[in-house]
């Protein structure tokens, strides 16, 4: 553990959260007209917050609210106190802009230090960081965290896969940090280039996040590289990576002394009890430049408050299957891309490289999955490929309850992403117009 608070009693944690929540609510109410108006509309004042349960009475904040106040309209500090600005591009509309004071940077570093300590990363470790450096929070978030725990960080950023492998070997990297899809791609290239995973690399642990990864993909990454898989979860609006990290027992602990989580029903907006699935909502209680009240993440998960064998009492969340806006509705059935991936990783002969293509045929949706087969299966020829296609079709029907058209493609033909993978091509709306 990095901080004693990670193992605090529930009473101590809630008392701390309540004190910090009151401070944050007071801060935003007096400094940001948007929040004053929202609080007034909800009929609540900061001084009405008496217990942690009063959080549920506060108004929500959405990505749209951040966009409407682009770029710095929700900041509560003058710009001369802001020392860092990040931004996430998104596919539509204006980017979302986030800012940090010097103190916010300390909070971020602390959360990232806790993340690295999940696998005892410290002095002597060499962290090869392939998260993108730049406006994306992944690169610099992991960078500062690695320095905080005293490890040596290689700020490699994404791309240039062959050079990455060379540096990882020559520098003796013990830790890798990156998106699951890019680190999988690195393994493919390493195989192609004839590296011997055992002799050439010293990696012992990987920190993976920024996108969902199925159980099968996690196992594949852990086995290919011979590493322990640690999950990192976070979002720029809250701080970046460092919102939650998984412990050696596989529980994804939330840094709830800084970010209070809730689960709501996305339709009714009611708070749901622990254990129930719904949309994750966060309230930051220590951030200064951009505190945020009840931010709707769109991530679907559930919370678990049971004590953990690792000694942390921090509440944990289940790995996110996907975002509610990534969820596909195919002829009325809900499908997450990660469920498709889960099937792929169970069936031998395929790779976790896939794209989901949606089309409309008359009134019906048609879902096609393009899947790369592995070299061996490809070499085995047409009979084997037909057999594999039928098997995949049946497995998908079993697990997802929908008829999926399977298209097998040659190894290494689908586009690789340097950061977050693009898994969906939805052509339904375009055709309907
Ligand atoms: O992805 C921050 C990050 C960087 C997290 C590096 C972990 C590692 P954004 O670009 O703002 O921030 O995207 C946030 O990514 O709402 C989730 O939908 C998704 N996401 C992040 N971590 C995970 C994860 C960074 N472990 C959005 N599993 C979030 C599934 C994740 N989805």
Short mmCIF file of C-alpha atoms and ligand atoms in Angstrom, two decimals:
data_model
loop_
_atom_site.label_atom_id
_atom_site.label_comp_id
_atom_site.label_asym_id
_atom_site.label_seq_id
_atom_site.Cartn_x
_atom_site.Cartn_y
_atom_site.Cartn_z
CA UNK A 1 0.00 0.00 0.00
CA UNK A 2 1.16 3.52 -0.72
CA UNK A 3 -1.16 5.34 1.75
CA UNK A 4 -2.57 4.24 5.08
CA UNK A 5 -6.00 5.47 3.99
CA UNK A 6 -6.25 2.59 1.48
CA UNK A 7 -6.93 0.33 4.45
CA UNK A 8 -9.04 2.73 6.57
CA UNK A 9 -12.25 1.66 8.32
CA UNK A 10 -15.56 2.51 6.64
CA UNK A 11 -16.32 5.07 9.38
CA UNK A 12 -13.03 6.86 8.86
CA UNK A 13 -13.42 6.83 5.08
CA UNK A 14 -16.97 8.18 5.18
CA UNK A 15 -16.07 10.91 7.65
CA UNK A 16 -13.22 12.00 5.37
CA UNK A 17 -15.43 11.85 2.28
CA UNK A 18 -18.14 13.90 3.96
CA UNK A 19 -15.73 16.61 5.09
CA UNK A 20 -14.21 16.83 1.63
CA UNK A 21 -17.58 16.70 -0.12
CA UNK A 22 -18.81 19.69 1.90
CA UNK A 23 -15.68 21.64 0.97
CA UNK A 24 -16.02 20.79 -2.71
CA UNK A 25 -19.74 21.60 -2.84
CA UNK A 26 -19.10 24.95 -1.17
CA UNK A 27 -16.29 25.66 -3.58
CA UNK A 28 -18.23 24.97 -6.77
CA UNK A 29 -21.40 26.64 -5.51
CA UNK A 30 -19.66 29.94 -4.85
CA UNK A 31 -17.19 29.94 -7.71
CA UNK A 32 -19.02 28.48 -10.71
CA UNK A 33 -22.34 30.03 -11.82
CA UNK A 34 -23.25 26.76 -13.59
CA UNK A 35 -23.19 24.85 -10.29
CA UNK A 36 -24.97 27.56 -8.35
CA UNK A 37 -27.81 27.42 -10.83
CA UNK A 38 -27.93 23.62 -10.81
CA UNK A 39 -27.88 23.42 -7.00
CA UNK A 40 -30.59 26.09 -6.79
CA UNK A 41 -32.75 24.22 -9.28
CA UNK A 42 -32.33 21.05 -7.22
CA UNK A 43 -33.26 23.02 -4.09
CA UNK A 44 -30.07 22.23 -2.21
CA UNK A 45 -27.36 24.38 -0.69
CA UNK A 46 -23.87 23.19 0.32
CA UNK A 47 -24.74 23.66 4.01
CA UNK A 48 -27.66 21.20 3.58
CA UNK A 49 -25.16 18.36 3.13
CA UNK A 50 -25.14 16.63 6.51
CA UNK A 51 -24.35 13.02 5.69
CA UNK A 52 -22.72 11.19 2.81
CA UNK A 53 -26.21 10.07 1.70
CA UNK A 54 -26.96 13.70 0.79
CA UNK A 55 -24.68 13.26 -2.21
CA UNK A 56 -27.67 11.72 -3.97
CA UNK A 57 -29.48 15.07 -3.78
CA UNK A 58 -26.86 16.92 -5.79
CA UNK A 59 -27.26 17.57 -9.52
CA UNK A 60 -25.44 15.54 -12.19
CA UNK A 61 -22.76 16.83 -14.54
CA UNK A 62 -22.35 15.49 -18.09
CA UNK A 63 -19.79 15.66 -20.85
CA UNK A 64 -22.13 18.05 -22.62
CA UNK A 65 -21.93 20.45 -19.65
CA UNK A 66 -18.14 20.48 -20.02
CA UNK A 67 -18.46 21.14 -23.74
CA UNK A 68 -20.98 23.92 -23.17
CA UNK A 69 -18.44 25.66 -20.96
CA UNK A 70 -15.50 25.12 -23.29
CA UNK A 71 -12.69 25.64 -22.59
CA UNK A 72 -12.30 26.78 -18.95
CA UNK A 73 -15.83 27.75 -17.88
CA UNK A 74 -16.12 25.17 -15.07
CA UNK A 75 -12.66 25.83 -13.58
CA UNK A 76 -12.76 27.12 -10.01
CA UNK A 77 -9.26 28.61 -9.94
CA UNK A 78 -7.79 31.56 -11.83
CA UNK A 79 -5.64 30.43 -14.74
CA UNK A 80 -2.45 31.55 -12.98
CA UNK A 81 -2.93 28.62 -10.61
CA UNK A 82 -3.35 26.07 -13.39
CA UNK A 83 -0.15 24.19 -14.21
CA UNK A 84 -1.41 21.58 -16.68
CA UNK A 85 -4.14 21.29 -19.29
CA UNK A 86 -5.28 18.08 -20.99
CA UNK A 87 -8.04 17.46 -23.43
CA UNK A 88 -9.88 14.52 -24.92
CA UNK A 89 -10.87 14.85 -28.52
CA UNK A 90 -13.99 12.72 -28.79
CA UNK A 91 -15.56 12.05 -32.14
CA UNK A 92 -18.20 14.77 -32.20
CA UNK A 93 -18.35 18.38 -31.16
CA UNK A 94 -15.89 20.36 -29.13
CA UNK A 95 -13.14 18.68 -27.14
CA UNK A 96 -13.41 18.34 -23.38
CA UNK A 97 -10.79 20.36 -21.55
CA UNK A 98 -9.47 19.56 -18.08
CA UNK A 99 -7.03 21.48 -15.88
CA UNK A 100 -4.83 20.80 -12.85
CA UNK A 101 -3.34 23.00 -10.14
CA UNK A 102 -0.02 22.05 -8.52
CA UNK A 103 -2.01 20.39 -5.77
CA UNK A 104 -4.14 18.46 -8.30
CA UNK A 105 -0.87 17.17 -9.78
CA UNK A 106 0.10 15.89 -6.32
CA UNK A 107 -3.24 14.07 -6.01
CA UNK A 108 -2.79 12.56 -9.47
CA UNK A 109 0.76 11.42 -8.70
CA UNK A 110 -0.41 9.87 -5.45
CA UNK A 111 -3.18 7.95 -7.21
CA UNK A 112 -0.76 6.73 -9.86
CA UNK A 113 1.76 5.77 -7.16
CA UNK A 114 -0.96 3.66 -5.53
CA UNK A 115 -1.59 2.11 -8.95
CA UNK A 116 2.07 1.16 -9.42
CA UNK A 117 2.27 -0.16 -5.84
CA UNK A 118 -0.40 -2.72 -6.70
CA UNK A 119 2.56 -4.66 -8.12
CA UNK A 120 5.28 -3.20 -5.87
CA UNK A 121 6.84 -1.18 -8.64
CA UNK A 122 9.61 1.03 -7.24
CA UNK A 123 13.32 1.88 -7.43
CA UNK A 124 15.16 -0.47 -9.76
CA UNK A 125 12.14 -1.01 -12.01
CA UNK A 126 12.20 0.25 -15.58
CA UNK A 127 8.78 1.30 -16.83
CA UNK A 128 8.33 1.20 -20.60
CA UNK A 129 5.41 3.55 -21.15
CA UNK A 130 3.62 3.18 -24.49
CA UNK A 131 0.52 5.17 -23.59
CA UNK A 132 0.29 8.18 -25.89
CA UNK A 133 2.07 11.31 -24.63
CA UNK A 134 0.28 14.53 -25.38
CA UNK A 135 -3.22 15.76 -24.69
CA UNK A 136 -4.32 12.23 -23.75
CA UNK A 137 -3.88 11.71 -20.00
CA UNK A 138 -2.46 8.18 -20.31
CA UNK A 139 1.16 8.98 -21.18
CA UNK A 140 1.91 11.75 -18.68
CA UNK A 141 -0.29 10.20 -15.98
CA UNK A 142 1.74 6.99 -15.92
CA UNK A 143 4.96 8.95 -16.41
CA UNK A 144 4.62 11.02 -13.25
CA UNK A 145 3.36 8.03 -11.28
CA UNK A 146 6.41 5.98 -12.20
CA UNK A 147 8.75 8.77 -11.13
CA UNK A 148 6.84 9.19 -7.87
CA UNK A 149 7.49 5.57 -6.84
CA UNK A 150 11.14 5.97 -7.84
CA UNK A 151 11.13 3.78 -10.94
CA UNK A 152 12.95 4.76 -14.14
CA UNK A 153 10.47 5.63 -16.86
CA UNK A 154 11.05 5.31 -20.61
CA UNK A 155 8.66 7.84 -22.21
CA UNK A 156 8.28 5.87 -25.36
CA UNK A 157 4.69 6.81 -26.33
CA UNK A 158 2.84 4.83 -29.04
CA UNK A 159 3.97 3.78 -32.50
CA UNK A 160 7.33 2.60 -33.88
CA UNK A 161 6.70 -0.91 -32.67
CA UNK A 162 10.01 -2.42 -33.75
CA UNK A 163 12.00 0.27 -32.02
CA UNK A 164 9.88 -0.18 -28.89
CA UNK A 165 10.84 -3.85 -28.77
CA UNK A 166 14.51 -3.10 -29.25
CA UNK A 167 14.51 -0.56 -26.41
CA UNK A 168 12.53 -2.85 -24.14
CA UNK A 169 15.11 -5.57 -24.65
CA UNK A 170 18.21 -3.40 -24.45
CA UNK A 171 17.05 -1.34 -21.44
CA UNK A 172 15.73 -4.40 -19.63
CA UNK A 173 12.23 -3.04 -19.03
CA UNK A 174 10.54 -4.76 -16.08
CA UNK A 175 7.18 -3.01 -16.44
CA UNK A 176 5.06 -2.15 -19.45
CA UNK A 177 2.17 0.32 -19.44
CA UNK A 178 -0.15 0.61 -22.44
CA UNK A 179 -3.53 -0.15 -23.95
CA UNK A 180 -4.27 -3.90 -24.20
CA UNK A 181 -4.73 -3.67 -27.97
CA UNK A 182 -1.40 -1.97 -28.61
CA UNK A 183 0.57 -4.24 -26.28
CA UNK A 184 -1.02 -7.23 -28.03
CA UNK A 185 0.17 -5.79 -31.33
CA UNK A 186 3.65 -5.46 -29.85
CA UNK A 187 3.60 -9.16 -29.04
CA UNK A 188 2.63 -10.04 -32.61
CA UNK A 189 5.47 -7.98 -33.99
CA UNK A 190 7.90 -9.45 -31.44
CA UNK A 191 6.98 -12.93 -32.68
CA UNK A 192 7.43 -11.90 -36.29
CA UNK A 193 10.81 -10.39 -35.53
CA UNK A 194 11.95 -13.62 -33.93
CA UNK A 195 12.29 -12.40 -30.33
CA UNK A 196 12.46 -15.04 -27.64
CA UNK A 197 10.00 -13.80 -25.00
CA UNK A 198 11.76 -15.56 -22.16
CA UNK A 199 15.35 -14.77 -23.01
CA UNK A 200 14.99 -11.32 -24.54
CA UNK A 201 12.61 -9.58 -22.16
CA UNK A 202 12.61 -9.05 -18.39
CA UNK A 203 9.02 -7.82 -18.05
CA UNK A 204 7.23 -8.91 -14.87
CA UNK A 205 4.08 -6.77 -14.87
CA UNK A 206 1.87 -4.77 -17.22
CA UNK A 207 -0.56 -1.90 -16.44
CA UNK A 208 -3.40 -2.01 -18.90
CA UNK A 209 -6.35 0.31 -19.36
CA UNK A 210 -8.07 3.09 -21.29
CA UNK A 211 -10.26 0.55 -23.10
CA UNK A 212 -12.14 -2.63 -22.18
CA UNK A 213 -10.34 -5.96 -22.39
CA UNK A 214 -12.11 -9.31 -22.17
CA UNK A 215 -11.02 -12.01 -19.76
CA UNK A 216 -9.51 -13.92 -22.69
CA UNK A 217 -7.45 -10.99 -23.93
CA UNK A 218 -6.09 -10.40 -20.43
CA UNK A 219 -5.04 -14.00 -20.15
CA UNK A 220 -3.48 -13.95 -23.60
CA UNK A 221 -1.45 -10.83 -22.74
CA UNK A 222 -0.34 -12.24 -19.38
CA UNK A 223 0.74 -15.52 -20.99
CA UNK A 224 2.39 -14.10 -24.10
CA UNK A 225 4.56 -11.69 -22.16
CA UNK A 226 4.82 -13.79 -19.00
CA UNK A 227 3.56 -10.94 -16.82
CA UNK A 228 1.08 -10.13 -14.10
CA UNK A 229 -1.89 -8.19 -15.53
CA UNK A 230 -2.87 -5.10 -13.56
CA UNK A 231 -5.84 -3.08 -14.71
CA UNK A 232 -5.90 0.71 -14.61
CA UNK A 233 -9.16 2.60 -14.95
CA UNK A 234 -9.78 6.29 -15.23
CA UNK A 235 -11.11 9.15 -17.27
CA UNK A 236 -9.79 12.59 -18.02
CA UNK A 237 -12.80 14.42 -16.57
CA UNK A 238 -12.10 12.90 -13.16
CA UNK A 239 -8.26 13.02 -13.24
CA UNK A 240 -7.03 10.63 -15.95
CA UNK A 241 -5.68 7.15 -15.13
CA UNK A 242 -5.48 6.61 -11.37
CA UNK A 243 -9.21 6.58 -10.56
CA UNK A 244 -9.06 2.82 -9.90
CA UNK A 245 -6.44 0.07 -10.10
CA UNK A 246 -6.59 -3.68 -9.62
CA UNK A 247 -4.81 -5.39 -6.72
CA UNK A 248 -3.06 -8.78 -6.91
CA UNK A 249 -6.41 -10.37 -5.93
CA UNK A 250 -8.00 -8.93 -9.04
CA UNK A 251 -10.24 -6.35 -7.36
CA UNK A 252 -10.35 -2.98 -9.10
CA UNK A 253 -10.11 -0.61 -6.12
CA UNK A 254 -11.39 2.94 -6.44
CA UNK A 255 -9.40 5.80 -4.86
CA UNK A 256 -12.60 6.76 -3.07
CA UNK A 257 -11.00 9.21 -0.66
CA UNK A 258 -10.57 11.41 -3.78
CA UNK A 259 -13.37 10.22 -6.07
CA UNK A 260 -16.67 9.09 -4.56
CA UNK A 261 -18.40 6.50 -6.75
CA UNK A 262 -22.11 5.83 -7.14
CA UNK A 263 -24.07 3.55 -9.45
CA UNK A 264 -27.28 4.89 -10.95
CA UNK A 265 -29.98 3.56 -13.17
CA UNK A 266 -29.22 5.45 -16.40
CA UNK A 267 -32.92 5.78 -17.22
CA UNK A 268 -34.44 6.84 -13.89
CA UNK A 269 -31.20 8.33 -12.46
CA UNK A 270 -31.96 6.62 -9.13
CA UNK A 271 -28.99 5.51 -7.04
CA UNK A 272 -28.73 1.71 -7.02
CA UNK A 273 -27.53 -0.43 -4.09
CA UNK A 274 -24.03 -2.01 -4.06
CA UNK A 275 -23.85 -5.03 -6.32
CA UNK A 276 -26.35 -3.81 -8.89
CA UNK A 277 -25.33 -3.03 -12.43
CA UNK A 278 -25.73 0.51 -13.72
CA UNK A 279 -23.93 3.67 -14.79
CA UNK A 280 -20.91 4.75 -12.80
CA UNK A 281 -20.98 8.30 -11.44
CA UNK A 282 -18.07 10.09 -9.74
CA UNK A 283 -17.77 13.14 -7.52
CA UNK A 284 -14.25 14.47 -7.04
CA UNK A 285 -13.66 15.72 -3.52
CA UNK A 286 -10.05 16.93 -3.58
CA UNK A 287 -9.64 18.48 -7.02
CA UNK A 288 -9.11 22.24 -7.18
CA UNK A 289 -8.95 23.43 -10.78
CA UNK A 290 -11.85 21.33 -12.04
CA UNK A 291 -13.85 19.71 -9.25
CA UNK A 292 -16.79 17.86 -10.69
CA UNK A 293 -20.07 16.89 -9.04
CA UNK A 294 -21.76 13.57 -9.91
CA UNK A 295 -20.14 13.15 -13.31
CA UNK A 296 -21.97 10.62 -15.47
CA UNK A 297 -19.24 8.40 -16.94
CA UNK A 298 -21.54 6.31 -19.19
CA UNK A 299 -19.46 3.32 -18.05
CA UNK A 300 -21.55 0.34 -17.02
CA UNK A 301 -20.39 -1.60 -13.97
CA UNK A 302 -21.23 -2.54 -10.37
CA UNK A 303 -19.62 -1.76 -7.01
CA UNK A 304 -18.43 -4.16 -4.33
CA UNK A 305 -17.86 -3.00 -0.76
CA UNK A 306 -16.78 -6.37 0.73
CA UNK A 307 -13.34 -6.32 2.36
CA UNK A 308 -10.53 -7.55 0.10
CA UNK A 309 -7.81 -10.07 0.94
CA UNK A 310 -5.16 -7.54 -0.13
CA UNK A 311 -5.94 -5.49 2.98
CA UNK A 312 -7.44 -2.56 1.13
CA UNK A 313 -10.85 -1.46 2.29
CA UNK A 314 -11.33 0.78 -0.74
CA UNK A 315 -14.53 -0.04 -2.54
CA UNK A 316 -14.00 -1.88 -5.83
CA UNK A 317 -15.73 -1.86 -9.19
CA UNK A 318 -16.18 -4.61 -11.70
CA UNK A 319 -14.20 -4.19 -14.92
CA UNK A 320 -16.14 -2.05 -17.34
CA UNK A 321 -17.72 -4.12 -20.12
CA UNK A 322 -18.13 -1.04 -22.24
CA UNK A 323 -19.66 2.39 -22.32
CA UNK A 324 -23.41 2.76 -22.58
CA UNK A 325 -22.78 4.68 -25.80
CA UNK A 326 -20.68 1.80 -27.18
CA UNK A 327 -23.42 -0.68 -26.45
CA UNK A 328 -24.91 -1.96 -29.68
CA UNK A 329 -28.59 -2.65 -29.93
CA UNK A 330 -28.95 -5.31 -32.58
CA UNK A 331 -32.56 -6.09 -33.34
CA UNK A 332 -33.40 -5.23 -29.77
CA UNK A 333 -30.63 -7.27 -28.14
CA UNK A 334 -27.89 -5.43 -26.20
CA UNK A 335 -24.37 -6.35 -27.23
CA UNK A 336 -21.05 -5.01 -26.00
CA UNK A 337 -18.00 -5.41 -28.24
CA UNK A 338 -16.18 -7.00 -25.29
CA UNK A 339 -18.70 -9.88 -25.33
CA UNK A 340 -17.79 -10.61 -28.93
CA UNK A 341 -14.14 -10.50 -27.92
CA UNK A 342 -14.81 -12.91 -25.08
CA UNK A 343 -16.15 -15.51 -27.55
CA UNK A 344 -13.15 -15.04 -29.84
CA UNK A 345 -10.64 -15.64 -27.10
CA UNK A 346 -12.39 -18.92 -26.19
CA UNK A 347 -12.23 -20.36 -29.70
CA UNK A 348 -8.93 -21.72 -30.88
CA UNK A 349 -7.61 -20.55 -34.24
CA UNK A 350 -8.67 -16.91 -33.92
CA UNK A 351 -6.84 -13.83 -32.66
CA UNK A 352 -8.34 -11.01 -30.58
CA UNK A 353 -8.13 -8.72 -33.60
CA UNK A 354 -11.64 -8.06 -34.83
CA UNK A 355 -14.00 -5.43 -36.15
CA UNK A 356 -17.77 -5.35 -35.77
CA UNK A 357 -19.65 -4.11 -38.82
CA UNK A 358 -23.31 -3.16 -38.57
CA UNK A 359 -25.61 -2.78 -41.55
CA UNK A 360 -29.31 -2.52 -42.10
CA UNK A 361 -31.12 -4.96 -44.36
CA UNK A 362 -34.72 -3.81 -44.74
CA UNK A 363 -35.87 -3.25 -41.18
CA UNK A 364 -33.43 -5.70 -39.67
CA UNK A 365 -29.96 -5.01 -38.34
CA UNK A 366 -27.19 -7.19 -39.68
CA UNK A 367 -24.14 -7.77 -37.58
CA UNK A 368 -20.97 -9.01 -39.18
CA UNK A 369 -17.74 -9.70 -37.34
CA UNK A 370 -14.46 -9.66 -39.21
CA UNK A 371 -11.97 -11.79 -37.39
CA UNK A 372 -8.31 -12.41 -38.05
CA UNK A 373 -7.38 -16.08 -37.89
CA UNK A 374 -3.97 -17.15 -36.65
CA UNK A 375 -1.15 -18.20 -38.99
CA UNK A 376 -1.56 -21.92 -38.31
CA UNK A 377 -5.29 -21.99 -39.08
CA UNK A 378 -4.76 -19.90 -42.18
CA UNK A 379 -2.13 -22.36 -43.41
CA UNK A 380 -4.47 -25.32 -42.70
CA UNK A 381 -6.67 -24.24 -45.61
CA UNK A 382 -10.30 -23.89 -46.54
CA UNK A 383 -11.77 -26.95 -44.79
CA UNK A 384 -10.46 -25.82 -41.43
CA UNK A 385 -11.60 -22.25 -42.01
CA UNK A 386 -15.18 -23.32 -42.80
CA UNK A 387 -15.24 -25.42 -39.65
CA UNK A 388 -13.99 -22.46 -37.60
CA UNK A 389 -16.60 -20.16 -39.10
CA UNK A 390 -19.44 -22.47 -38.12
CA UNK A 391 -18.04 -22.86 -34.64
CA UNK A 392 -17.77 -19.11 -34.12
CA UNK A 393 -21.27 -18.55 -35.43
CA UNK A 394 -22.69 -21.10 -33.00
CA UNK A 395 -20.72 -19.81 -30.03
CA UNK A 396 -21.89 -16.24 -30.67
CA UNK A 397 -25.48 -17.42 -30.94
CA UNK A 398 -25.06 -19.23 -27.61
CA UNK A 399 -23.51 -16.33 -25.76
CA UNK A 400 -24.99 -13.24 -27.38
CA UNK A 401 -28.34 -14.62 -28.56
CA UNK A 402 -27.94 -13.11 -31.99
CA UNK A 403 -27.12 -14.38 -35.45
CA UNK A 404 -23.73 -13.07 -36.37
CA UNK A 405 -22.24 -13.32 -39.80
CA UNK A 406 -18.64 -14.36 -39.40
CA UNK A 407 -16.03 -13.28 -41.89
CA UNK A 408 -12.55 -14.69 -41.41
CA UNK A 409 -9.69 -12.60 -42.68
CA UNK A 410 -5.97 -13.24 -43.16
CA UNK A 411 -3.60 -12.68 -40.26
CA UNK A 412 -2.45 -9.05 -39.84
CA UNK A 413 -4.89 -7.48 -42.25
CA UNK A 414 -7.06 -5.45 -39.85
CA UNK A 415 -5.78 -2.03 -38.97
CA UNK A 416 -3.82 -1.74 -35.70
CA UNK A 417 -4.34 1.21 -33.40
CA UNK A 418 -1.55 2.96 -31.51
CA UNK A 419 -3.87 3.94 -28.68
CA UNK A 420 -7.45 2.88 -28.07
CA UNK A 421 -8.68 0.27 -30.55
CA UNK A 422 -11.54 1.07 -32.96
CA UNK A 423 -13.83 -1.94 -32.95
CA UNK A 424 -17.09 -0.79 -34.49
CA UNK A 425 -18.15 0.31 -37.94
CA UNK A 426 -21.84 1.24 -37.81
CA UNK A 427 -23.24 1.79 -41.28
CA UNK A 428 -26.89 1.62 -40.25
CA UNK A 429 -27.69 5.30 -40.03
CA UNK A 430 -25.76 6.27 -43.12
CA UNK A 431 -27.79 3.83 -45.17
CA UNK A 432 -31.13 4.87 -43.80
CA UNK A 433 -30.59 8.47 -44.87
O1 LIG B 1 -8.59 6.57 -20.98
C1 LIG B 1 -7.58 7.46 -18.97
C2 LIG B 1 -6.73 6.24 -18.86
C3 LIG B 1 -5.48 6.21 -19.45
C4 LIG B 1 -7.17 5.14 -18.12
C5 LIG B 1 -4.69 5.09 -19.33
C6 LIG B 1 -6.37 4.03 -17.97
C7 LIG B 1 -5.13 4.00 -18.57
P1 LIG B 1 -10.25 9.06 -21.41
O2 LIG B 1 -9.49 9.14 -22.69
O3 LIG B 1 -10.94 10.26 -20.89
O4 LIG B 1 -9.27 8.64 -20.23
O5 LIG B 1 -11.28 7.86 -21.56
C8 LIG B 1 -12.08 7.46 -20.47
O6 LIG B 1 -12.06 5.16 -21.26
O7 LIG B 1 -14.86 6.39 -19.44
C9 LIG B 1 -13.90 4.25 -20.13
O8 LIG B 1 -14.98 4.17 -21.02
C10 LIG B 1 -12.61 3.93 -20.86
N1 LIG B 1 -11.69 3.21 -19.96
C11 LIG B 1 -10.67 3.72 -19.24
N2 LIG B 1 -10.07 2.72 -18.52
C12 LIG B 1 -10.74 1.58 -18.79
C13 LIG B 1 -10.64 0.23 -18.37
C14 LIG B 1 -8.51 7.48 -20.17
N3 LIG B 1 -9.70 -0.20 -17.51
C15 LIG B 1 -12.90 6.23 -20.83
N4 LIG B 1 -11.54 -0.67 -18.86
C16 LIG B 1 -13.67 5.68 -19.68
C17 LIG B 1 -12.51 -0.28 -19.72
C18 LIG B 1 -11.79 1.89 -19.70
N5 LIG B 1 -12.64 0.97 -20.14
#
